[in-house]
Short mmCIF file of N, CA, C and O in Angstrom, two decimals:
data_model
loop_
_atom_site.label_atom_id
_atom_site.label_comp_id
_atom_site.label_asym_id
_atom_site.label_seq_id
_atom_site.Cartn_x
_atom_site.Cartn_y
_atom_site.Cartn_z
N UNK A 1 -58.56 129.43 -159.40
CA UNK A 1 -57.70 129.01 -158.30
C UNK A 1 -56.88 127.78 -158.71
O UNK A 1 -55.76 127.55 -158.25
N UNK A 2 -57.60 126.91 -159.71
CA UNK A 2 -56.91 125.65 -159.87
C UNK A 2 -55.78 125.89 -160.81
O UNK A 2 -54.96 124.99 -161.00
N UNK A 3 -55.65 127.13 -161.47
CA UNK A 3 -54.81 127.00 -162.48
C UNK A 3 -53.76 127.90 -161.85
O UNK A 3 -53.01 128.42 -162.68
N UNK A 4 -53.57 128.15 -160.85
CA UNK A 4 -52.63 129.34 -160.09
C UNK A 4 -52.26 128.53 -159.17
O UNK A 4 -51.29 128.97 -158.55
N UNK A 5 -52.74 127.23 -158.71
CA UNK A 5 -51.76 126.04 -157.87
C UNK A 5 -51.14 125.37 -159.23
O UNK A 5 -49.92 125.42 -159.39
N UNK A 6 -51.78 124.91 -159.96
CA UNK A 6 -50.85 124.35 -161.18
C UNK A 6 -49.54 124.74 -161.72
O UNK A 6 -48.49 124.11 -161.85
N UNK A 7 -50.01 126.35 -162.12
CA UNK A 7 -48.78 127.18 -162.41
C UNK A 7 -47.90 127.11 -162.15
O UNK A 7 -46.97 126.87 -162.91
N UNK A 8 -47.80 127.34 -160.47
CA UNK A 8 -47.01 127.90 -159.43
C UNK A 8 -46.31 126.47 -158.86
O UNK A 8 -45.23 126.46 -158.27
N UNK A 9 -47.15 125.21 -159.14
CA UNK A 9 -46.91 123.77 -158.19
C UNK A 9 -47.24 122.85 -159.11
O UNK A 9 -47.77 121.84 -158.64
N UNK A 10 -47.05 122.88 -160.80
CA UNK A 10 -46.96 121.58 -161.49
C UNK A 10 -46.24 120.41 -160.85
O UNK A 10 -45.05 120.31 -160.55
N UNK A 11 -47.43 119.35 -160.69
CA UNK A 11 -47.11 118.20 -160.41
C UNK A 11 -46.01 117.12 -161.00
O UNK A 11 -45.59 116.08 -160.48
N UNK A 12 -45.60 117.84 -162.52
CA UNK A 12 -44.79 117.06 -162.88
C UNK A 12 -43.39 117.69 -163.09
O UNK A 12 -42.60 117.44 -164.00
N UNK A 13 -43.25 118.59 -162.00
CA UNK A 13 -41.60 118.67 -161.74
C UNK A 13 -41.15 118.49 -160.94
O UNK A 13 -39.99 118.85 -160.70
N UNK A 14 -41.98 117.78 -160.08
CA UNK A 14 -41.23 116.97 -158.64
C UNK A 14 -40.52 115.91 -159.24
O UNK A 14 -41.04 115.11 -160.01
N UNK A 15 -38.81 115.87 -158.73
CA UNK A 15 -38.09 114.71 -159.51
C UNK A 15 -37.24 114.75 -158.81
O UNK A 15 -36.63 115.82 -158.75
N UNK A 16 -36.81 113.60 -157.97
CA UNK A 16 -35.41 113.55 -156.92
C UNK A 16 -34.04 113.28 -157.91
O UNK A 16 -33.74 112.39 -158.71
N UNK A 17 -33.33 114.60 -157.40
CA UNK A 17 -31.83 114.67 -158.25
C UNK A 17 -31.26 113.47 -157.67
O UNK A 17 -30.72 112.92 -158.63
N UNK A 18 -31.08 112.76 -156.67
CA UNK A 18 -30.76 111.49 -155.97
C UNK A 18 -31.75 110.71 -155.05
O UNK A 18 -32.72 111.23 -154.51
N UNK A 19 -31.43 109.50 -154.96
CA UNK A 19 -32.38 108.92 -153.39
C UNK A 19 -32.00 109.41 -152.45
O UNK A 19 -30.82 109.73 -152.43
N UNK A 20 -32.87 109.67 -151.24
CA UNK A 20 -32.89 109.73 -150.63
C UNK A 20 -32.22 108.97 -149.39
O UNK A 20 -32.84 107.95 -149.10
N UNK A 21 -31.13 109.20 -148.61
CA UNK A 21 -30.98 107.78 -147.36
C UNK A 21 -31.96 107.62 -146.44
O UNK A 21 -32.99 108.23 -146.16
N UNK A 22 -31.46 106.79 -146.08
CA UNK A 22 -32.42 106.26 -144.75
C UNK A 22 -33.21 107.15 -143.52
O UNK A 22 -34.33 107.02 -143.02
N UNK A 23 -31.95 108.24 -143.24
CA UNK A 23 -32.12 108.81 -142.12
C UNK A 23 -32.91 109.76 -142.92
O UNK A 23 -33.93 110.06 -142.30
N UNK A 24 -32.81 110.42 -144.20
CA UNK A 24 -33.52 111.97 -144.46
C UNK A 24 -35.02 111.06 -144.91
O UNK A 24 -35.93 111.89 -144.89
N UNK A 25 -35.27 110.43 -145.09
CA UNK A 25 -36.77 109.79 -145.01
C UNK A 25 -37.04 109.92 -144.12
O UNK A 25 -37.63 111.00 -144.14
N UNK A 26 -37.07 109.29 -142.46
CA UNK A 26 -36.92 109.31 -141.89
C UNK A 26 -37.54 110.51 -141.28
O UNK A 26 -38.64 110.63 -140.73
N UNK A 27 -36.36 111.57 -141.53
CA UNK A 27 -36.80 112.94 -141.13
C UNK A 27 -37.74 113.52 -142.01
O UNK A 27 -38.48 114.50 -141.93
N UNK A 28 -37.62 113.08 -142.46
CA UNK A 28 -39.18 113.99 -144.08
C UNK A 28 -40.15 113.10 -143.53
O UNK A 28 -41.25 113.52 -143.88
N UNK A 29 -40.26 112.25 -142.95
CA UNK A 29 -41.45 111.21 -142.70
C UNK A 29 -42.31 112.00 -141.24
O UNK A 29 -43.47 111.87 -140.84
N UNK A 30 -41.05 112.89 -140.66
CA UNK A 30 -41.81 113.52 -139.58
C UNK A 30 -42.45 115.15 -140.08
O UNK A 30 -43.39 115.83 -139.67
N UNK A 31 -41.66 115.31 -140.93
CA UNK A 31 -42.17 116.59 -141.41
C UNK A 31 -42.89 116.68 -141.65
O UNK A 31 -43.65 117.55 -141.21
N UNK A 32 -43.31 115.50 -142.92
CA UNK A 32 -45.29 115.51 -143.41
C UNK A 32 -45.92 115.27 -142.27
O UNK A 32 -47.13 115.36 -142.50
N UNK A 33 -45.61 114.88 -140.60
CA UNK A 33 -46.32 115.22 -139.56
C UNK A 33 -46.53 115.74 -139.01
O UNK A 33 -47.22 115.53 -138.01
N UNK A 34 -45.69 117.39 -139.60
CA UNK A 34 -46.09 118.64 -139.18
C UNK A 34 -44.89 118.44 -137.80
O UNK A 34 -45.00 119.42 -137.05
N UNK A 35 -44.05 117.68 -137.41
CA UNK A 35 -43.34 117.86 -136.34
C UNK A 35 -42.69 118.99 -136.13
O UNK A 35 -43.10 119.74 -137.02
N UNK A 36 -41.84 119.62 -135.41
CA UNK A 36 -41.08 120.50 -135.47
C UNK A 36 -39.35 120.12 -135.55
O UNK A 36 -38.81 119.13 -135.06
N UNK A 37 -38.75 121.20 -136.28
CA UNK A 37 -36.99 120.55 -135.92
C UNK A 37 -36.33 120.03 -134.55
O UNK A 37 -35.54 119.10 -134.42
N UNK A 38 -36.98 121.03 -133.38
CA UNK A 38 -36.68 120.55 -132.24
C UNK A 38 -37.68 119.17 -131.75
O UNK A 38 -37.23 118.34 -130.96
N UNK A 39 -38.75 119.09 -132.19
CA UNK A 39 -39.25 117.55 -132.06
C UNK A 39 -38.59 116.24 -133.03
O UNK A 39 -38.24 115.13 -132.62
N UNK A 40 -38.56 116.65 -134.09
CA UNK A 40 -37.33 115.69 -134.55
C UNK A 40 -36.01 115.46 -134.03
O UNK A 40 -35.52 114.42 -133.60
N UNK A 41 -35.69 116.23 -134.11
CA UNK A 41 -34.49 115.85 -133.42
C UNK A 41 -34.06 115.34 -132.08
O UNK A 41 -32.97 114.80 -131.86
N UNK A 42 -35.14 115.57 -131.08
CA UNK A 42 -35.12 114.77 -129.88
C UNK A 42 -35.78 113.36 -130.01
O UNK A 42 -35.37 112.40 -129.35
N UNK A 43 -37.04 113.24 -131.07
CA UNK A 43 -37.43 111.95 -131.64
C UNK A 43 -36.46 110.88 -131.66
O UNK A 43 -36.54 109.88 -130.94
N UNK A 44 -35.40 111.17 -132.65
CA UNK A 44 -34.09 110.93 -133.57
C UNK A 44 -32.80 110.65 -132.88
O UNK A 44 -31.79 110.04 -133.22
N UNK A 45 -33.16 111.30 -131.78
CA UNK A 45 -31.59 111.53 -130.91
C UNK A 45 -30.79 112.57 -131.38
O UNK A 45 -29.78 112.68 -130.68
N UNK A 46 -30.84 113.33 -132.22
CA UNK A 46 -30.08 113.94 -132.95
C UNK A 46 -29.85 115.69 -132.65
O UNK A 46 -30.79 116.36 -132.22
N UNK A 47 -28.55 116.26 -132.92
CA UNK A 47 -28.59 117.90 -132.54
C UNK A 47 -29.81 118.24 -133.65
O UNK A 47 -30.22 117.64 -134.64
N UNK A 48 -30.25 119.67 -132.91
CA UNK A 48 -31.04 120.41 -133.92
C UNK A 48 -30.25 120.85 -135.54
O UNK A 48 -30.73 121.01 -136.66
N UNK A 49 -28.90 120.95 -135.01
CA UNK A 49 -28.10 121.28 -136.40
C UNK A 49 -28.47 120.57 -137.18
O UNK A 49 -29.10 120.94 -138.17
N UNK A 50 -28.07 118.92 -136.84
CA UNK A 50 -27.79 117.90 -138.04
C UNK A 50 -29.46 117.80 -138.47
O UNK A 50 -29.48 117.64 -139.69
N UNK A 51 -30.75 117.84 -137.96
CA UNK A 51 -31.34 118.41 -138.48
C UNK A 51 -31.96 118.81 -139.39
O UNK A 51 -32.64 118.27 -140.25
N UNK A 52 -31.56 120.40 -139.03
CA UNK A 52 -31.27 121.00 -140.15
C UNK A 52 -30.36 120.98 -141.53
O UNK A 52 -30.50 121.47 -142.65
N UNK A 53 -29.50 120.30 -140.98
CA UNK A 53 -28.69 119.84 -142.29
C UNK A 53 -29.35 118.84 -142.76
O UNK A 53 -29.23 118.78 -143.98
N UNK A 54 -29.89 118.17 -142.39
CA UNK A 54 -30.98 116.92 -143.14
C UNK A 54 -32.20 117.31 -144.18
O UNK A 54 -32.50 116.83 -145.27
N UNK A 55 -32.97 118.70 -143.20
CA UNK A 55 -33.73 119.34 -143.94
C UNK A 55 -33.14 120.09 -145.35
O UNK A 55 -33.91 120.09 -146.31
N UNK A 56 -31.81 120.73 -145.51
CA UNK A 56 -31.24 120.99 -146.32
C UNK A 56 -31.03 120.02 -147.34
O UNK A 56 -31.52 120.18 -148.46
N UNK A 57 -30.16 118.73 -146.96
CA UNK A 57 -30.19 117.71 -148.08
C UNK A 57 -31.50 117.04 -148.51
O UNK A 57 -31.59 116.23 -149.43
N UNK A 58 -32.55 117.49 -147.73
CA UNK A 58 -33.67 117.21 -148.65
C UNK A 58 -34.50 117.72 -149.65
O UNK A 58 -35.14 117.25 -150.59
N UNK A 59 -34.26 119.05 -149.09
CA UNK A 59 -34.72 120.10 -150.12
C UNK A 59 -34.25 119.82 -151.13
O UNK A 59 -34.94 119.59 -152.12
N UNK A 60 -32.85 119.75 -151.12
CA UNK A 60 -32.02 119.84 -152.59
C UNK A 60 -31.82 118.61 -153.72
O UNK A 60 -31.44 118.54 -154.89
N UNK A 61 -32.45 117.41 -152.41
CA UNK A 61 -32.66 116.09 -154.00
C UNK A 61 -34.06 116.19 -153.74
O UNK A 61 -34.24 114.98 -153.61
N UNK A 62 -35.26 116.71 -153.54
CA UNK A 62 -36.58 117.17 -153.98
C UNK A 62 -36.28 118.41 -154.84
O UNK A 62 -36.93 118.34 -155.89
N UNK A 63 -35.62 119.37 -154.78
CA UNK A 63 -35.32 120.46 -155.59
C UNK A 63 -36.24 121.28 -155.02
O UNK A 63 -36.54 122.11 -155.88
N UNK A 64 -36.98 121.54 -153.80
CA UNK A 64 -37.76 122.19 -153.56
C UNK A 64 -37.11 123.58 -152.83
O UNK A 64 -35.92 123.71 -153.12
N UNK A 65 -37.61 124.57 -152.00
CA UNK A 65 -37.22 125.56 -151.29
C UNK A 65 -38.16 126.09 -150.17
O UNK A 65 -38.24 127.16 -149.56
N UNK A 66 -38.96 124.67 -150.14
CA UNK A 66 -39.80 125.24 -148.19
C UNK A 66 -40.21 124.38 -148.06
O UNK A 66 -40.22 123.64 -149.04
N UNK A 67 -40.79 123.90 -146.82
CA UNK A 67 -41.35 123.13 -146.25
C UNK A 67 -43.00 122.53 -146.67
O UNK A 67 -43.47 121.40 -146.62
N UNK A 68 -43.32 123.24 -146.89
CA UNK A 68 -44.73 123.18 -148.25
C UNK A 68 -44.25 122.14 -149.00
O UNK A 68 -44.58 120.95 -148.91
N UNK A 69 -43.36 122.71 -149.84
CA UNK A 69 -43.26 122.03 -150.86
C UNK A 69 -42.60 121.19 -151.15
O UNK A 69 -42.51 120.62 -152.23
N UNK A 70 -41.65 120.89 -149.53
CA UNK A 70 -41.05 119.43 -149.58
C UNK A 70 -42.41 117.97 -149.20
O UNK A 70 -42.55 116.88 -149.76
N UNK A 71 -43.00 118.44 -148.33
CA UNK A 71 -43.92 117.85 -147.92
C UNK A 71 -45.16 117.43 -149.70
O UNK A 71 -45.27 116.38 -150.33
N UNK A 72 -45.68 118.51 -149.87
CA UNK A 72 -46.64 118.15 -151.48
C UNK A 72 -45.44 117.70 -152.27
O UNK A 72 -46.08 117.16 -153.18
N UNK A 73 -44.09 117.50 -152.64
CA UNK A 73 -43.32 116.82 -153.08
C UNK A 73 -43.09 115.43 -153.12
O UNK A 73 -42.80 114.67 -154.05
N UNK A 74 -43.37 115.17 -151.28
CA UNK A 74 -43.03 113.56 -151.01
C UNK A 74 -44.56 112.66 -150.88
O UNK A 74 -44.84 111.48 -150.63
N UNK A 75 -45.30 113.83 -151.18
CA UNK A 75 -46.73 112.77 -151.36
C UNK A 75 -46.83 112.63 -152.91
O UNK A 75 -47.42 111.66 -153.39
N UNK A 76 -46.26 113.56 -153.68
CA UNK A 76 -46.12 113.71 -155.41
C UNK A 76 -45.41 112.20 -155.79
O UNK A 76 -45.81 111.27 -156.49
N UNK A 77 -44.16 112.39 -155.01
CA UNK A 77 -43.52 111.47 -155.36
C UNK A 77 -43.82 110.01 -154.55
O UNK A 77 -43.03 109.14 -154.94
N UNK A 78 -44.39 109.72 -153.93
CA UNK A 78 -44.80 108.49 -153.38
C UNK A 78 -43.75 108.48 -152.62
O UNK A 78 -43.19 107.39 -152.76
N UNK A 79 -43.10 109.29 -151.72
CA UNK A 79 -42.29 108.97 -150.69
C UNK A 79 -42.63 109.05 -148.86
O UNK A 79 -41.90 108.97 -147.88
N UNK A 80 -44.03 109.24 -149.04
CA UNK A 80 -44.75 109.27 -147.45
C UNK A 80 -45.97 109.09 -148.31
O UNK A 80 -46.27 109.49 -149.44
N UNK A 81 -46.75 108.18 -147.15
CA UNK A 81 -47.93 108.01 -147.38
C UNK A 81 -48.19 108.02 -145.91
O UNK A 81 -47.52 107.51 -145.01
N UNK A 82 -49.81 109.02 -145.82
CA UNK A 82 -49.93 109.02 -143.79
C UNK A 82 -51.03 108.22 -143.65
O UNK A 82 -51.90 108.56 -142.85
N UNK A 83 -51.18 106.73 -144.61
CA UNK A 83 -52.26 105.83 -144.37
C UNK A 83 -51.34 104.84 -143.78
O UNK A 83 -51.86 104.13 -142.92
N UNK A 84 -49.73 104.57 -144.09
CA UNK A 84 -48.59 103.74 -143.07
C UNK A 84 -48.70 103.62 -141.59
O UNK A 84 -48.73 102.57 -140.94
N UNK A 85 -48.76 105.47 -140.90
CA UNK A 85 -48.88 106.05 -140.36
C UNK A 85 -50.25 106.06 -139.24
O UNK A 85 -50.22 106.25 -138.03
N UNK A 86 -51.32 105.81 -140.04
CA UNK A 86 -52.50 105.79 -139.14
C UNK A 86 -52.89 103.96 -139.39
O UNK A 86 -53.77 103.54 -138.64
N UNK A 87 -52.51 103.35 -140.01
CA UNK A 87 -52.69 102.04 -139.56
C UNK A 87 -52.60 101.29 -138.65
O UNK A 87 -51.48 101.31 -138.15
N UNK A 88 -53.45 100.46 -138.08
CA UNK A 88 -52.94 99.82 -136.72
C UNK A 88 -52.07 98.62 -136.80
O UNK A 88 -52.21 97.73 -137.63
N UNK A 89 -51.02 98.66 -135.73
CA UNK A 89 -50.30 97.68 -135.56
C UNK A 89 -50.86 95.94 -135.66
O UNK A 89 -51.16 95.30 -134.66
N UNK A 90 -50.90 95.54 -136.70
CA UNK A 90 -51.57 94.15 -136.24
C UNK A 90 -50.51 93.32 -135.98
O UNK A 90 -49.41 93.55 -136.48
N UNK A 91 -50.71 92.32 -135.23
CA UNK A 91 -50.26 91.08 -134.36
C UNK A 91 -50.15 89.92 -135.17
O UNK A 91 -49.51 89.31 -134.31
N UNK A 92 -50.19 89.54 -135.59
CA UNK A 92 -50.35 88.31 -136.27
C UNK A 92 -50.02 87.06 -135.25
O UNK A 92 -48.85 86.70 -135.15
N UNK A 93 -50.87 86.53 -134.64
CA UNK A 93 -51.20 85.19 -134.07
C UNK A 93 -50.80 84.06 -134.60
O UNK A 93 -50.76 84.24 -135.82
N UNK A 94 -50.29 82.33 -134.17
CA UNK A 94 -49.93 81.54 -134.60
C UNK A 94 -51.50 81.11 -134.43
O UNK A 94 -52.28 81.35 -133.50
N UNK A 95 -51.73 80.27 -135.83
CA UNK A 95 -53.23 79.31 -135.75
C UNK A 95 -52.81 78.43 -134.63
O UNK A 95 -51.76 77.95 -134.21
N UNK A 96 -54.60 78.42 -134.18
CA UNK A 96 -54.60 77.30 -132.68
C UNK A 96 -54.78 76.76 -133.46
O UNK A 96 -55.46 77.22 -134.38
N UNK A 97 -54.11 75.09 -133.53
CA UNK A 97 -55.23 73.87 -133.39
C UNK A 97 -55.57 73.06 -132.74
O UNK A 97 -54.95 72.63 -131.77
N UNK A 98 -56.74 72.63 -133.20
CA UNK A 98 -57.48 71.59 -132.21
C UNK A 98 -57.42 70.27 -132.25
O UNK A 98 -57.79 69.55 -133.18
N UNK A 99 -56.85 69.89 -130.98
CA UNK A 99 -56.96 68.30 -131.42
C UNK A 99 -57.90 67.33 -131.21
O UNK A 99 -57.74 66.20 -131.66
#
């Protein structure tokens, strides 16, 4: 089994033809959350088209061709991590002192 994910999903041809902008992170950041296009895009503010056109320009500087494999792409490449994600918000407090 391990050598038929290798084959098929060598780890070392994930390679972004460009960076990525702001917004298609963004949207790839919801994808590895399993969101849907119509939940992104109401997330986002955004039509379902543009979107999809986002999902398109991502595929194509991951070089990938599905959603699988954009997602095992952007954890390949260190571009989502879902430990950001499940971290808690901390506060950071000004020290009391005492006088």
């Amino acid at each position: 089994m391990t050598n038929y994910f290798q084959s098929h999903y060598p780890l070392t041809s994930y390679r972004l033809t460009r960076n990525l902008k702001k917004r298609e992170r963004e949207v790839l950041a919801f994808m590895c959350q399993n969101y849907t296009p119509e939940a992104i895009a109401e997330k986002l503010h955004l039509s379902l088209r543009t979107v999809h056109k986002y999902r398109e320009c991502i595929y194509n500087a991951l070089g990938v061709h599905s959603l699988h494999e954009a997602i095992l792409a952007a954890f390949v490449l260190r571009l989502y991590s879902p430990v950001e994600d499940l971290a808690p918000q901390v506060t950071i407090l000004p020290s009391l002192e005492r006088e």
